[in-house]
JSON list of C-alpha atoms and ligand atoms in Angstrom, two decimals:
[
{"chain": "A", "resi": 1, "resn": "UNK", "atom": "CA", "xyz": [4.17, -13.99, -16.06]},
{"chain": "A", "resi": 2, "resn": "UNK", "atom": "CA", "xyz": [2.30, -11.43, -13.75]},
{"chain": "A", "resi": 3, "resn": "UNK", "atom": "CA", "xyz": [0.31, -8.81, -15.21]},
{"chain": "A", "resi": 4, "resn": "UNK", "atom": "CA", "xyz": [2.60, -6.49, -13.37]},
{"chain": "A", "resi": 5, "resn": "UNK", "atom": "CA", "xyz": [5.84, -7.85, -15.27]},
{"chain": "A", "resi": 6, "resn": "UNK", "atom": "CA", "xyz": [3.99, -7.59, -18.54]},
{"chain": "A", "resi": 7, "resn": "UNK", "atom": "CA", "xyz": [3.33, -3.87, -17.68]},
{"chain": "A", "resi": 8, "resn": "UNK", "atom": "CA", "xyz": [6.53, -3.12, -16.51]},
{"chain": "A", "resi": 9, "resn": "UNK", "atom": "CA", "xyz": [8.03, -5.02, -19.62]},
{"chain": "A", "resi": 10, "resn": "UNK", "atom": "CA", "xyz": [5.64, -2.66, -21.72]},
{"chain": "A", "resi": 11, "resn": "UNK", "atom": "CA", "xyz": [7.04, 0.53, -19.74]},
{"chain": "A", "resi": 12, "resn": "UNK", "atom": "CA", "xyz": [10.57, -0.59, -20.41]},
{"chain": "A", "resi": 13, "resn": "UNK", "atom": "CA", "xyz": [9.79, -0.96, -23.97]},
{"chain": "A", "resi": 14, "resn": "UNK", "atom": "CA", "xyz": [8.10, 2.43, -24.10]},
{"chain": "A", "resi": 15, "resn": "UNK", "atom": "CA", "xyz": [10.96, 4.04, -22.46]},
{"chain": "A", "resi": 16, "resn": "UNK", "atom": "CA", "xyz": [13.59, 2.55, -25.13]},
{"chain": "A", "resi": 17, "resn": "UNK", "atom": "CA", "xyz": [10.81, 3.78, -28.01]},
{"chain": "A", "resi": 18, "resn": "UNK", "atom": "CA", "xyz": [11.08, 7.40, -26.47]},
{"chain": "A", "resi": 19, "resn": "UNK", "atom": "CA", "xyz": [14.72, 7.56, -25.94]},
{"chain": "A", "resi": 20, "resn": "UNK", "atom": "CA", "xyz": [15.33, 6.43, -29.72]},
{"chain": "A", "resi": 21, "resn": "UNK", "atom": "CA", "xyz": [12.61, 8.52, -31.10]},
{"chain": "A", "resi": 22, "resn": "UNK", "atom": "CA", "xyz": [13.33, 11.50, -29.00]},
{"chain": "A", "resi": 23, "resn": "UNK", "atom": "CA", "xyz": [9.69, 12.02, -28.22]},
{"chain": "A", "resi": 24, "resn": "UNK", "atom": "CA", "xyz": [9.52, 12.25, -24.52]},
{"chain": "A", "resi": 25, "resn": "UNK", "atom": "CA", "xyz": [5.66, 12.60, -24.22]},
{"chain": "A", "resi": 26, "resn": "UNK", "atom": "CA", "xyz": [4.25, 10.91, -21.31]},
{"chain": "A", "resi": 27, "resn": "UNK", "atom": "CA", "xyz": [1.45, 9.37, -23.34]},
{"chain": "A", "resi": 28, "resn": "UNK", "atom": "CA", "xyz": [4.07, 7.04, -25.24]},
{"chain": "A", "resi": 29, "resn": "UNK", "atom": "CA", "xyz": [5.33, 5.84, -21.80]},
{"chain": "A", "resi": 30, "resn": "UNK", "atom": "CA", "xyz": [1.74, 5.20, -20.68]},
{"chain": "A", "resi": 31, "resn": "UNK", "atom": "CA", "xyz": [0.60, 3.51, -23.83]},
{"chain": "A", "resi": 32, "resn": "UNK", "atom": "CA", "xyz": [3.44, 1.11, -23.15]},
{"chain": "A", "resi": 33, "resn": "UNK", "atom": "CA", "xyz": [2.35, 0.50, -19.68]},
{"chain": "A", "resi": 34, "resn": "UNK", "atom": "CA", "xyz": [-1.30, 0.06, -21.00]},
{"chain": "A", "resi": 35, "resn": "UNK", "atom": "CA", "xyz": [-0.25, -2.11, -23.91]},
{"chain": "A", "resi": 36, "resn": "UNK", "atom": "CA", "xyz": [1.50, -4.30, -21.58]},
{"chain": "A", "resi": 37, "resn": "UNK", "atom": "CA", "xyz": [-1.27, -4.95, -19.31]},
{"chain": "A", "resi": 38, "resn": "UNK", "atom": "CA", "xyz": [-4.24, -5.12, -21.98]},
{"chain": "A", "resi": 39, "resn": "UNK", "atom": "CA", "xyz": [-4.09, -8.74, -23.00]},
{"chain": "A", "resi": 40, "resn": "UNK", "atom": "CA", "xyz": [-4.76, -9.86, -19.57]},
{"chain": "A", "resi": 41, "resn": "UNK", "atom": "CA", "xyz": [-8.12, -8.19, -19.29]},
{"chain": "A", "resi": 42, "resn": "UNK", "atom": "CA", "xyz": [-9.41, -11.51, -20.72]},
{"chain": "A", "resi": 43, "resn": "UNK", "atom": "CA", "xyz": [-8.58, -13.23, -17.82]},
{"chain": "A", "resi": 44, "resn": "UNK", "atom": "CA", "xyz": [-12.23, -14.28, -17.22]},
{"chain": "A", "resi": 45, "resn": "UNK", "atom": "CA", "xyz": [-13.11, -14.54, -20.88]},
{"chain": "A", "resi": 46, "resn": "UNK", "atom": "CA", "xyz": [-11.05, -17.07, -22.63]},
{"chain": "A", "resi": 47, "resn": "UNK", "atom": "CA", "xyz": [-7.84, -16.23, -20.82]},
{"chain": "A", "resi": 48, "resn": "UNK", "atom": "CA", "xyz": [-4.76, -15.95, -23.28]},
{"chain": "A", "resi": 49, "resn": "UNK", "atom": "CA", "xyz": [-6.73, -16.35, -26.16]},
{"chain": "A", "resi": 50, "resn": "UNK", "atom": "CA", "xyz": [-9.61, -13.69, -26.51]},
{"chain": "A", "resi": 51, "resn": "UNK", "atom": "CA", "xyz": [-7.39, -10.53, -26.31]},
{"chain": "A", "resi": 52, "resn": "UNK", "atom": "CA", "xyz": [-3.81, -12.08, -27.02]},
{"chain": "A", "resi": 53, "resn": "UNK", "atom": "CA", "xyz": [-2.67, -12.02, -30.52]},
{"chain": "A", "resi": 54, "resn": "UNK", "atom": "CA", "xyz": [1.20, -12.93, -30.83]},
{"chain": "A", "resi": 55, "resn": "UNK", "atom": "CA", "xyz": [1.01, -12.51, -34.51]},
{"chain": "A", "resi": 56, "resn": "UNK", "atom": "CA", "xyz": [-1.44, -10.01, -35.47]},
{"chain": "A", "resi": 57, "resn": "UNK", "atom": "CA", "xyz": [-0.17, -7.32, -32.68]},
{"chain": "A", "resi": 58, "resn": "UNK", "atom": "CA", "xyz": [3.25, -7.65, -34.10]},
{"chain": "A", "resi": 59, "resn": "UNK", "atom": "CA", "xyz": [2.27, -6.99, -37.67]},
{"chain": "A", "resi": 60, "resn": "UNK", "atom": "CA", "xyz": [-0.10, -4.40, -36.80]},
{"chain": "A", "resi": 61, "resn": "UNK", "atom": "CA", "xyz": [2.72, -2.72, -34.27]},
{"chain": "A", "resi": 62, "resn": "UNK", "atom": "CA", "xyz": [5.18, -2.95, -37.18]},
{"chain": "A", "resi": 63, "resn": "UNK", "atom": "CA", "xyz": [2.62, -1.04, -39.64]},
{"chain": "A", "resi": 64, "resn": "UNK", "atom": "CA", "xyz": [2.12, 1.44, -37.12]},
{"chain": "A", "resi": 65, "resn": "UNK", "atom": "CA", "xyz": [5.53, 2.11, -36.50]},
{"chain": "A", "resi": 66, "resn": "UNK", "atom": "CA", "xyz": [6.41, 2.07, -40.15]},
{"chain": "A", "resi": 67, "resn": "UNK", "atom": "CA", "xyz": [3.75, 4.57, -40.82]},
{"chain": "A", "resi": 68, "resn": "UNK", "atom": "CA", "xyz": [5.22, 6.82, -37.94]},
{"chain": "A", "resi": 69, "resn": "UNK", "atom": "CA", "xyz": [8.83, 6.60, -39.67]},
{"chain": "A", "resi": 70, "resn": "UNK", "atom": "CA", "xyz": [7.47, 7.54, -42.98]},
{"chain": "A", "resi": 71, "resn": "UNK", "atom": "CA", "xyz": [5.49, 10.52, -41.68]},
{"chain": "A", "resi": 72, "resn": "UNK", "atom": "CA", "xyz": [8.18, 11.46, -39.31]},
{"chain": "A", "resi": 73, "resn": "UNK", "atom": "CA", "xyz": [10.68, 11.46, -42.10]},
{"chain": "A", "resi": 74, "resn": "UNK", "atom": "CA", "xyz": [8.75, 13.58, -44.45]},
{"chain": "A", "resi": 75, "resn": "UNK", "atom": "CA", "xyz": [7.30, 15.90, -42.05]},
{"chain": "A", "resi": 76, "resn": "UNK", "atom": "CA", "xyz": [3.66, 15.68, -43.15]},
{"chain": "A", "resi": 77, "resn": "UNK", "atom": "CA", "xyz": [1.99, 15.23, -40.00]},
{"chain": "A", "resi": 78, "resn": "UNK", "atom": "CA", "xyz": [1.63, 17.71, -36.99]},
{"chain": "A", "resi": 79, "resn": "UNK", "atom": "CA", "xyz": [3.68, 17.09, -34.07]},
{"chain": "A", "resi": 80, "resn": "UNK", "atom": "CA", "xyz": [0.60, 15.81, -31.77]},
{"chain": "A", "resi": 81, "resn": "UNK", "atom": "CA", "xyz": [-0.57, 13.84, -34.62]},
{"chain": "A", "resi": 82, "resn": "UNK", "atom": "CA", "xyz": [3.04, 12.26, -34.74]},
{"chain": "A", "resi": 83, "resn": "UNK", "atom": "CA", "xyz": [2.86, 11.45, -31.21]},
{"chain": "A", "resi": 84, "resn": "UNK", "atom": "CA", "xyz": [-0.62, 9.82, -31.26]},
{"chain": "A", "resi": 85, "resn": "UNK", "atom": "CA", "xyz": [0.85, 7.66, -33.90]},
{"chain": "A", "resi": 86, "resn": "UNK", "atom": "CA", "xyz": [3.82, 6.61, -32.14]},
{"chain": "A", "resi": 87, "resn": "UNK", "atom": "CA", "xyz": [1.80, 6.01, -29.16]},
{"chain": "A", "resi": 88, "resn": "UNK", "atom": "CA", "xyz": [-0.68, 3.81, -31.06]},
{"chain": "A", "resi": 89, "resn": "UNK", "atom": "CA", "xyz": [2.40, 1.96, -32.35]},
{"chain": "A", "resi": 90, "resn": "UNK", "atom": "CA", "xyz": [3.71, 1.46, -28.62]},
{"chain": "A", "resi": 91, "resn": "UNK", "atom": "CA", "xyz": [0.25, 0.30, -27.19]},
{"chain": "A", "resi": 92, "resn": "UNK", "atom": "CA", "xyz": [0.43, -2.31, -30.16]},
{"chain": "A", "resi": 93, "resn": "UNK", "atom": "CA", "xyz": [4.31, -3.11, -29.76]},
{"chain": "A", "resi": 94, "resn": "UNK", "atom": "CA", "xyz": [3.74, -3.71, -26.02]},
{"chain": "A", "resi": 95, "resn": "UNK", "atom": "CA", "xyz": [0.73, -5.75, -26.26]},
{"chain": "A", "resi": 96, "resn": "UNK", "atom": "CA", "xyz": [2.71, -7.99, -28.89]},
{"chain": "A", "resi": 97, "resn": "UNK", "atom": "CA", "xyz": [5.72, -8.34, -26.71]},
{"chain": "A", "resi": 98, "resn": "UNK", "atom": "CA", "xyz": [3.11, -9.54, -23.58]},
{"chain": "A", "resi": 99, "resn": "UNK", "atom": "CA", "xyz": [1.34, -12.18, -26.16]},
{"chain": "A", "resi": 100, "resn": "UNK", "atom": "CA", "xyz": [4.65, -13.48, -27.28]},
{"chain": "A", "resi": 101, "resn": "UNK", "atom": "CA", "xyz": [6.22, -13.64, -23.95]},
{"chain": "A", "resi": 102, "resn": "UNK", "atom": "CA", "xyz": [3.42, -15.53, -22.60]},
{"chain": "A", "resi": 103, "resn": "UNK", "atom": "CA", "xyz": [4.66, -18.55, -24.77]},
{"chain": "A", "resi": 104, "resn": "UNK", "atom": "CA", "xyz": [8.10, -18.46, -22.60]},
{"chain": "A", "resi": 105, "resn": "UNK", "atom": "CA", "xyz": [5.76, -18.72, -19.07]},
{"chain": "A", "resi": 106, "resn": "UNK", "atom": "CA", "xyz": [4.09, -21.46, -17.82]},
{"chain": "A", "resi": 107, "resn": "UNK", "atom": "CA", "xyz": [0.69, -23.41, -18.74]},
{"chain": "A", "resi": 108, "resn": "UNK", "atom": "CA", "xyz": [-2.69, -22.34, -18.29]},
{"chain": "A", "resi": 109, "resn": "UNK", "atom": "CA", "xyz": [-3.59, -25.04, -15.37]},
{"chain": "A", "resi": 110, "resn": "UNK", "atom": "CA", "xyz": [-4.50, -24.06, -11.74]},
{"chain": "A", "resi": 111, "resn": "UNK", "atom": "CA", "xyz": [-1.24, -25.06, -10.68]},
{"chain": "A", "resi": 112, "resn": "UNK", "atom": "CA", "xyz": [1.03, -23.98, -13.12]},
{"chain": "A", "resi": 113, "resn": "UNK", "atom": "CA", "xyz": [4.44, -25.19, -11.36]},
{"chain": "A", "resi": 114, "resn": "UNK", "atom": "CA", "xyz": [3.22, -28.84, -11.96]},
{"chain": "A", "resi": 115, "resn": "UNK", "atom": "CA", "xyz": [3.60, -28.32, -15.82]},
{"chain": "A", "resi": 116, "resn": "UNK", "atom": "CA", "xyz": [0.45, -30.42, -16.97]},
{"chain": "A", "resi": 117, "resn": "UNK", "atom": "CA", "xyz": [-0.62, -28.08, -19.24]},
{"chain": "A", "resi": 118, "resn": "UNK", "atom": "CA", "xyz": [0.31, -27.80, -23.07]},
{"chain": "A", "resi": 119, "resn": "UNK", "atom": "CA", "xyz": [-1.50, -24.30, -23.54]},
{"chain": "A", "resi": 120, "resn": "UNK", "atom": "CA", "xyz": [0.49, -21.27, -22.97]},
{"chain": "A", "resi": 121, "resn": "UNK", "atom": "CA", "xyz": [-0.88, -18.60, -25.32]},
{"chain": "A", "resi": 122, "resn": "UNK", "atom": "CA", "xyz": [-3.53, -18.87, -28.26]},
{"chain": "A", "resi": 123, "resn": "UNK", "atom": "CA", "xyz": [-2.26, -18.02, -31.89]},
{"chain": "A", "resi": 124, "resn": "UNK", "atom": "CA", "xyz": [-5.12, -16.91, -33.97]},
{"chain": "A", "resi": 125, "resn": "UNK", "atom": "CA", "xyz": [-2.72, -16.60, -36.83]},
{"chain": "A", "resi": 126, "resn": "UNK", "atom": "CA", "xyz": [-1.95, -20.46, -36.53]},
{"chain": "A", "resi": 127, "resn": "UNK", "atom": "CA", "xyz": [-5.22, -21.21, -35.21]},
{"chain": "A", "resi": 128, "resn": "UNK", "atom": "CA", "xyz": [-3.91, -23.34, -32.41]},
{"chain": "A", "resi": 129, "resn": "UNK", "atom": "CA", "xyz": [-2.56, -23.07, -28.76]},
{"chain": "A", "resi": 130, "resn": "UNK", "atom": "CA", "xyz": [1.26, -22.48, -28.30]},
{"chain": "A", "resi": 131, "resn": "UNK", "atom": "CA", "xyz": [3.04, -24.75, -26.03]},
{"chain": "A", "resi": 132, "resn": "UNK", "atom": "CA", "xyz": [4.54, -23.27, -22.88]},
{"chain": "A", "resi": 133, "resn": "UNK", "atom": "CA", "xyz": [8.40, -22.98, -23.02]},
{"chain": "A", "resi": 134, "resn": "UNK", "atom": "CA", "xyz": [8.33, -22.33, -19.16]},
{"chain": "A", "resi": 135, "resn": "UNK", "atom": "CA", "xyz": [11.58, -20.17, -19.01]},
{"chain": "A", "resi": 136, "resn": "UNK", "atom": "CA", "xyz": [9.59, -18.59, -16.52]},
{"chain": "A", "resi": 137, "resn": "UNK", "atom": "CA", "xyz": [7.67, -21.52, -14.67]},
{"chain": "A", "resi": 138, "resn": "UNK", "atom": "CA", "xyz": [4.55, -19.97, -13.74]},
{"chain": "A", "resi": 139, "resn": "UNK", "atom": "CA", "xyz": [3.29, -16.43, -13.07]},
{"chain": "A", "resi": 140, "resn": "UNK", "atom": "CA", "xyz": [4.31, -15.48, -9.66]},
{"chain": "A", "resi": 141, "resn": "UNK", "atom": "CA", "xyz": [7.43, -17.42, -9.66]},
{"chain": "A", "resi": 142, "resn": "UNK", "atom": "CA", "xyz": [10.73, -15.88, -8.19]},
{"chain": "A", "resi": 143, "resn": "UNK", "atom": "CA", "xyz": [12.17, -15.61, -11.58]},
{"chain": "A", "resi": 144, "resn": "UNK", "atom": "CA", "xyz": [8.94, -13.88, -12.62]},
{"chain": "A", "resi": 145, "resn": "UNK", "atom": "CA", "xyz": [9.54, -11.29, -10.02]},
{"chain": "A", "resi": 146, "resn": "UNK", "atom": "CA", "xyz": [13.53, -10.89, -11.12]},
{"chain": "A", "resi": 147, "resn": "UNK", "atom": "CA", "xyz": [12.06, -10.32, -14.45]},
{"chain": "A", "resi": 148, "resn": "UNK", "atom": "CA", "xyz": [9.81, -7.45, -13.22]},
{"chain": "A", "resi": 149, "resn": "UNK", "atom": "CA", "xyz": [12.94, -6.03, -11.33]},
{"chain": "A", "resi": 150, "resn": "UNK", "atom": "CA", "xyz": [14.93, -5.65, -14.27]},
{"chain": "A", "resi": 151, "resn": "UNK", "atom": "CA", "xyz": [12.11, -4.37, -16.30]},
{"chain": "A", "resi": 152, "resn": "UNK", "atom": "CA", "xyz": [11.39, -1.77, -13.82]},
{"chain": "A", "resi": 153, "resn": "UNK", "atom": "CA", "xyz": [14.98, -0.32, -13.95]},
{"chain": "A", "resi": 154, "resn": "UNK", "atom": "CA", "xyz": [14.36, 1.96, -16.78]},
{"chain": "A", "resi": 155, "resn": "UNK", "atom": "CA", "xyz": [11.26, 3.65, -15.18]},
{"chain": "A", "resi": 156, "resn": "UNK", "atom": "CA", "xyz": [12.87, 3.83, -11.83]},
{"chain": "A", "resi": 157, "resn": "UNK", "atom": "CA", "xyz": [16.22, 5.08, -12.98]},
{"chain": "A", "resi": 158, "resn": "UNK", "atom": "CA", "xyz": [15.32, 7.31, -16.17]},
{"chain": "A", "resi": 159, "resn": "UNK", "atom": "CA", "xyz": [11.69, 8.65, -15.21]},
{"chain": "A", "resi": 160, "resn": "UNK", "atom": "CA", "xyz": [10.19, 10.90, -12.43]},
{"chain": "A", "resi": 161, "resn": "UNK", "atom": "CA", "xyz": [6.78, 11.63, -11.05]},
{"chain": "A", "resi": 162, "resn": "UNK", "atom": "CA", "xyz": [3.89, 9.70, -11.59]},
{"chain": "A", "resi": 163, "resn": "UNK", "atom": "CA", "xyz": [5.39, 7.23, -14.17]},
{"chain": "A", "resi": 164, "resn": "UNK", "atom": "CA", "xyz": [8.07, 6.52, -11.38]},
{"chain": "A", "resi": 165, "resn": "UNK", "atom": "CA", "xyz": [5.61, 5.66, -8.82]},
{"chain": "A", "resi": 166, "resn": "UNK", "atom": "CA", "xyz": [3.57, 3.46, -11.14]},
{"chain": "A", "resi": 167, "resn": "UNK", "atom": "CA", "xyz": [6.72, 1.33, -11.82]},
{"chain": "A", "resi": 168, "resn": "UNK", "atom": "CA", "xyz": [7.69, 0.94, -8.00]},
{"chain": "A", "resi": 169, "resn": "UNK", "atom": "CA", "xyz": [3.99, 0.34, -7.20]},
{"chain": "A", "resi": 170, "resn": "UNK", "atom": "CA", "xyz": [3.72, -2.24, -9.74]},
{"chain": "A", "resi": 171, "resn": "UNK", "atom": "CA", "xyz": [7.20, -3.90, -8.37]},
{"chain": "A", "resi": 172, "resn": "UNK", "atom": "CA", "xyz": [5.93, -3.84, -4.81]},
{"chain": "A", "resi": 173, "resn": "UNK", "atom": "CA", "xyz": [2.37, -5.54, -5.90]},
{"chain": "A", "resi": 174, "resn": "UNK", "atom": "CA", "xyz": [4.21, -8.50, -7.95]},
{"chain": "A", "resi": 175, "resn": "UNK", "atom": "CA", "xyz": [6.41, -9.12, -4.52]},
{"chain": "A", "resi": 176, "resn": "UNK", "atom": "CA", "xyz": [3.39, -9.42, -2.85]},
{"chain": "A", "resi": 177, "resn": "UNK", "atom": "CA", "xyz": [1.88, -11.63, -5.26]},
{"chain": "A", "resi": 178, "resn": "UNK", "atom": "CA", "xyz": [4.63, -13.88, -5.22]},
{"chain": "A", "resi": 179, "resn": "UNK", "atom": "CA", "xyz": [4.27, -14.38, -1.60]},
{"chain": "A", "resi": 180, "resn": "UNK", "atom": "CA", "xyz": [0.67, -15.24, -1.99]},
{"chain": "A", "resi": 181, "resn": "UNK", "atom": "CA", "xyz": [0.77, -17.26, -5.25]},
{"chain": "A", "resi": 182, "resn": "UNK", "atom": "CA", "xyz": [0.52, -20.86, -3.78]},
{"chain": "A", "resi": 183, "resn": "UNK", "atom": "CA", "xyz": [-1.56, -20.31, -0.71]},
{"chain": "A", "resi": 184, "resn": "UNK", "atom": "CA", "xyz": [-3.84, -18.35, -3.11]},
{"chain": "A", "resi": 185, "resn": "UNK", "atom": "CA", "xyz": [-4.42, -21.59, -4.90]},
{"chain": "A", "resi": 186, "resn": "UNK", "atom": "CA", "xyz": [-5.07, -23.48, -1.96]},
{"chain": "A", "resi": 187, "resn": "UNK", "atom": "CA", "xyz": [-7.76, -21.01, -0.70]},
{"chain": "A", "resi": 188, "resn": "UNK", "atom": "CA", "xyz": [-9.28, -21.18, -4.49]},
{"chain": "A", "resi": 189, "resn": "UNK", "atom": "CA", "xyz": [-9.42, -25.18, -4.17]},
{"chain": "A", "resi": 190, "resn": "UNK", "atom": "CA", "xyz": [-11.40, -24.75, -0.39]},
{"chain": "A", "resi": 191, "resn": "UNK", "atom": "CA", "xyz": [-13.84, -22.16, -1.77]},
{"chain": "A", "resi": 192, "resn": "UNK", "atom": "CA", "xyz": [-14.50, -24.37, -5.01]},
{"chain": "A", "resi": 193, "resn": "UNK", "atom": "CA", "xyz": [-15.06, -27.44, -3.00]},
{"chain": "A", "resi": 194, "resn": "UNK", "atom": "CA", "xyz": [-17.72, -25.88, -1.09]},
{"chain": "A", "resi": 195, "resn": "UNK", "atom": "CA", "xyz": [-19.50, -23.93, -3.85]},
{"chain": "A", "resi": 196, "resn": "UNK", "atom": "CA", "xyz": [-22.57, -25.57, -5.55]},
{"chain": "A", "resi": 197, "resn": "UNK", "atom": "CA", "xyz": [-22.11, -27.13, -8.88]},
{"chain": "A", "resi": 198, "resn": "UNK", "atom": "CA", "xyz": [-24.88, -24.57, -10.32]},
{"chain": "A", "resi": 199, "resn": "UNK", "atom": "CA", "xyz": [-22.36, -21.60, -9.08]},
{"chain": "A", "resi": 200, "resn": "UNK", "atom": "CA", "xyz": [-19.53, -23.31, -10.39]},
{"chain": "A", "resi": 201, "resn": "UNK", "atom": "CA", "xyz": [-21.24, -23.24, -13.93]},
{"chain": "A", "resi": 202, "resn": "UNK", "atom": "CA", "xyz": [-20.45, -19.49, -13.99]},
{"chain": "A", "resi": 203, "resn": "UNK", "atom": "CA", "xyz": [-16.61, -19.92, -12.87]},
{"chain": "A", "resi": 204, "resn": "UNK", "atom": "CA", "xyz": [-14.09, -20.02, -15.68]},
{"chain": "A", "resi": 205, "resn": "UNK", "atom": "CA", "xyz": [-13.46, -23.85, -16.43]},
{"chain": "A", "resi": 206, "resn": "UNK", "atom": "CA", "xyz": [-9.58, -23.45, -15.58]},
{"chain": "A", "resi": 207, "resn": "UNK", "atom": "CA", "xyz": [-10.35, -22.63, -12.33]},
{"chain": "A", "resi": 208, "resn": "UNK", "atom": "CA", "xyz": [-12.32, -25.78, -11.38]},
{"chain": "A", "resi": 209, "resn": "UNK", "atom": "CA", "xyz": [-11.19, -28.34, -14.43]},
{"chain": "A", "resi": 210, "resn": "UNK", "atom": "CA", "xyz": [-8.10, -29.62, -12.02]},
{"chain": "A", "resi": 211, "resn": "UNK", "atom": "CA", "xyz": [-10.55, -30.02, -9.05]},
{"chain": "A", "resi": 212, "resn": "UNK", "atom": "CA", "xyz": [-12.90, -32.44, -10.73]},
{"chain": "B", "resi": 301, "resn": "ZN", "atom": "ZN1", "xyz": [-1.03, -12.68, -20.88]}
]
C-alpha cells in the first residue's frame, strides 16, 4: 500500500482514539499520521523489514494503551503527561496497523502486479517473511486509492485546519501516484539499463534484481 494510504489510515485510527478517549489534543492526530508513515522510512534500507514490526509494535502499543488506561482511571498523571502517553500509544498503534496491513498488500518485487514475490512484510517475532495476501494487489493500485479515500473520510469530515488540509493533500498525492505507478517502473527500468554496474551496487537490490 502507498505510504499516503498508511498515513491516512493512521490518521483515521488516531481520530477514532481521540473520539473514544475524548482527548482532542492535535498531537494525538499528528502522531497517528506519523506512526502510519514511519515504517516506510526504511524504503532504501531493508524495506518492510528494518522498521516494520507487525508483532512488536502491536505489543508495545497495547502496553502503552494499557498504561494510559490505568493512569487515566487512577488520575495519578497530569493532563499533559496523560496526553503524551496516549500519543505514544497512538504512534505505536498506527505503526502496528501499517506493518500488519502490509501483509494484505502485494509483494516486494519491482512489478508487484505480476505477483511473483512471496515477501510482503518481515516478522521479527516469527523470524521470517510473511507472504502477501494481495487484497490490495500492489501499492498504487486503484483499490489502494479507494482505501485511501475511505481512510481520509474521518479527517475530511470531522477535523479542521491543517489536519484536514494534510488529509486532502495526502489524497491528492495518492491519486497522482496511482496515475504514474506503472510508467514509473518503465522509467526505472530504462535508467537501470543505462547505469554502470559499479553504480548499481549502491542501488537497493529489489530495484535491480528483476532486471538482471
Ligand atoms: Zn510498509
